[in-house]
Amino acid sequence: MIVADEKDLLTEIGRARERVQHWLKWKNEPTCRKKLGHWRRRLKKALGAAAELGIEIPADPYAPPPPPPPPPTEEELAEEALRALRLRLRCDFQVQTGSKGWAPWGASGWSAIVVTKAHYKWCRVNRVNSKTGEVAAKGKVRRDQILSRDPEQKGKDKPSQPPGDVFVPKPDEETSTPTPTPQKAPVEPTKVPSSAEEMATKVVRIDELLGLIDDDSTSDDW
């Protein structure tokens, strides 16, 4: 097999693939099996030459389709359902008087609601029957725990996951109080004992002070 350029090489690959696919139908016949082997060898050489030259080889149109992906596991299905529920979480500006949604009912249940008063954190709501729309009870729910609801579905869009899995608890803001730095006790200067000369100087000064007294008072009178 002599190939002049890249175009001829790609043509050879395409023709060899087509001939292999054609003779593959009669691979059990001796003559057809020889021709199938011949074209397979030509295809292998052409692919090797293209790889050496760095030519981009087009996909084989006769190759069998890739196998389908494995079915999702139960954990993957649960994560996908949970992700879809979190996308239905209503934003603050979407919660207004008259808004319809799903809100937690206890620790594991949901109830259809209609907002009657929208406050900053808690909203006054009417808990209604999702099929008929009749008011069943009144209460209040958190503004950031309301999921969207389509009244036309008559409750078919009710969340399947418990509220504890849908709403991620927000960590409490830690108020860090600065720890006072312990103050060190003042270091008293070390008293150095007086020398003999200093003691003599002190005695002389005391005598001079006593000599300034102009009456007969003595130190005993003080």
XYZ file of C-alpha atoms in Angstrom:
222
model
C 0.000 0.000 0.000
C 1.531 3.284 -1.175
C -0.184 6.493 0.003
C 0.778 9.811 -1.548
C -0.644 12.323 0.895
C -3.046 12.795 3.778
C -6.122 12.885 1.556
C -5.280 9.564 -0.051
C -4.564 8.052 3.359
C -7.980 9.068 4.711
C -9.602 7.727 1.545
C -7.814 4.412 2.061
C -9.039 4.231 5.658
C -12.635 4.913 4.623
C -12.544 2.343 1.794
C -10.956 -0.293 4.031
C -13.597 0.239 6.700
C -16.375 -0.111 4.135
C -14.868 -3.332 2.674
C -14.378 -4.832 6.139
C -18.008 -4.113 7.003
C -19.131 -5.613 3.666
C -17.206 -8.901 3.908
C -17.982 -9.282 7.609
C -21.454 -10.534 6.689
C -19.970 -13.667 5.038
C -17.011 -14.239 7.345
C -17.874 -17.930 7.633
C -17.337 -18.519 3.883
C -13.699 -19.450 3.050
C -13.328 -17.037 0.129
C -15.033 -14.174 1.930
C -12.956 -14.818 5.044
C -9.761 -14.343 3.008
C -10.996 -11.074 1.558
C -12.065 -9.932 5.031
C -8.571 -10.629 6.363
C -7.025 -8.797 3.411
C -9.005 -5.612 4.053
C -8.460 -5.820 7.774
C -4.696 -5.845 7.199
C -4.956 -2.860 4.844
C -7.044 -0.987 7.409
C -4.527 -1.736 10.164
C -1.629 -0.460 8.051
C -3.515 2.689 7.064
C -4.412 3.468 10.683
C -0.802 2.904 11.743
C 0.506 5.244 9.038
C -2.008 7.930 10.027
C -0.967 7.644 13.664
C 2.708 8.043 12.742
C 1.988 11.163 10.697
C -0.227 12.634 13.432
C -3.292 12.747 11.193
C -6.644 13.098 12.917
C -8.628 9.961 12.110
C -12.407 10.392 11.742
C -14.734 8.204 13.747
C -15.660 4.839 12.320
C -19.248 5.071 11.015
C -19.569 1.262 11.157
C -18.514 0.975 14.783
C -21.218 -0.324 17.128
C -22.874 2.321 19.299
C -21.433 2.776 22.777
C -23.192 0.894 25.542
C -25.829 2.863 27.416
C -24.775 4.327 30.757
C -25.631 2.274 33.812
C -28.902 3.129 35.508
C -28.591 5.601 38.372
C -28.365 4.206 41.857
C -30.819 4.962 44.623
C -28.345 7.369 46.206
C -27.948 9.278 42.931
C -31.727 9.458 42.456
C -32.148 10.769 46.003
C -29.448 13.409 45.473
C -31.052 14.514 42.193
C -34.483 14.789 43.823
C -32.998 16.747 46.712
C -31.199 19.103 44.299
C -34.448 19.693 42.401
C -36.296 20.517 45.628
C -33.669 23.040 46.695
C -34.070 24.790 43.334
C -37.735 25.332 44.228
C -36.837 27.335 47.323
C -38.527 30.732 47.157
C -36.393 33.861 47.453
C -37.274 36.678 49.848
C -38.733 38.904 47.132
C -40.892 35.995 45.868
C -42.658 35.566 49.213
C -45.523 38.051 49.348
C -49.086 38.190 50.586
C -51.036 35.621 48.596
C -48.006 33.518 47.638
C -48.675 29.771 47.442
C -46.142 27.157 48.425
C -45.159 24.146 50.487
C -43.936 24.574 54.052
C -42.711 22.093 56.683
C -45.355 20.462 58.850
C -43.623 19.042 61.874
C -40.311 17.247 61.466
C -41.100 15.103 58.414
C -44.255 16.421 56.765
C -45.318 19.120 54.307
C -48.441 21.193 53.997
C -49.769 23.464 51.277
C -49.896 27.087 52.428
C -51.069 30.511 51.329
C -49.200 33.477 52.803
C -51.491 35.974 54.535
C -48.848 38.280 56.029
C -45.211 38.296 54.956
C -42.837 39.431 57.671
C -39.062 39.643 57.761
C -38.430 36.180 59.237
C -41.791 34.537 59.935
C -44.889 34.605 57.746
C -48.502 34.193 58.768
C -50.087 31.525 56.575
C -53.220 29.522 55.994
C -52.590 25.797 55.731
C -54.906 24.610 52.991
C -55.994 21.371 51.352
C -53.763 20.994 48.303
C -56.594 19.416 46.256
C -59.498 21.713 47.117
C -57.777 24.841 48.412
C -59.943 24.938 51.547
C -58.321 26.421 54.658
C -57.541 23.727 57.216
C -55.599 25.676 59.833
C -53.658 28.864 60.453
C -50.100 29.206 61.591
C -46.727 30.705 60.836
C -43.721 29.401 58.924
C -40.215 30.612 58.295
C -39.854 32.851 55.279
C -36.727 30.993 54.106
C -38.431 27.558 54.242
C -41.134 27.952 51.606
C -41.004 25.917 48.392
C -42.863 26.773 45.222
C -46.231 25.057 44.616
C -48.375 24.726 41.513
C -52.060 24.704 42.583
C -53.098 23.206 39.235
C -51.269 19.963 40.043
C -53.568 19.359 43.030
C -50.757 18.287 45.357
C -48.827 16.090 42.904
C -45.764 18.335 43.288
C -45.582 17.719 47.028
C -41.938 17.275 48.110
C -40.894 13.678 48.679
C -37.907 14.427 50.924
C -38.321 15.381 54.605
C -37.720 19.054 55.492
C -34.640 18.160 57.512
C -32.913 16.981 54.330
C -34.010 19.893 52.148
C -33.070 22.788 54.399
C -29.437 22.934 55.438
C -29.235 24.267 59.005
C -27.413 27.567 59.220
C -24.633 27.647 61.809
C -25.163 30.108 64.613
C -23.027 33.153 64.387
C -20.338 32.838 66.997
C -19.809 35.982 68.988
C -16.170 36.015 69.757
C -15.371 38.038 72.860
C -11.783 39.169 73.106
C -9.925 37.458 75.896
C -8.436 40.035 78.221
C -4.689 39.938 78.341
C -3.519 39.204 81.892
C -1.565 42.120 83.264
C 1.747 41.342 84.782
C 2.396 42.465 88.334
C 4.849 45.339 88.512
C 8.318 44.183 89.318
C 9.651 45.854 92.429
C 13.226 47.046 92.135
C 15.688 44.958 94.035
C 16.939 46.741 97.114
C 20.684 46.865 97.186
C 22.112 47.001 100.729
C 23.827 50.309 101.526
C 27.565 50.351 101.762
C 29.535 51.620 104.822
C 30.382 54.953 103.158
C 26.725 55.621 102.377
C 25.747 54.867 105.965
C 28.355 57.303 107.249
C 27.115 60.002 104.876
C 23.556 59.495 106.111
C 24.620 59.834 109.751
C 26.414 63.107 108.988
C 23.359 64.516 107.243
C 21.107 63.537 110.147
C 23.455 65.298 112.571
C 23.363 68.424 110.388
C 19.571 68.379 110.427
C 19.458 68.007 114.200
C 21.871 70.879 114.547
C 19.410 73.184 112.832
C 17.056 72.922 115.813
C 17.479 76.165 117.785
C 15.781 75.107 121.061
C 16.456 72.433 123.591
C 14.154 69.917 121.951
C 15.534 66.534 121.240
C 14.394 63.625 119.222
C 12.696 62.179 122.256
C 10.227 65.114 122.329
C 8.935 64.245 118.821
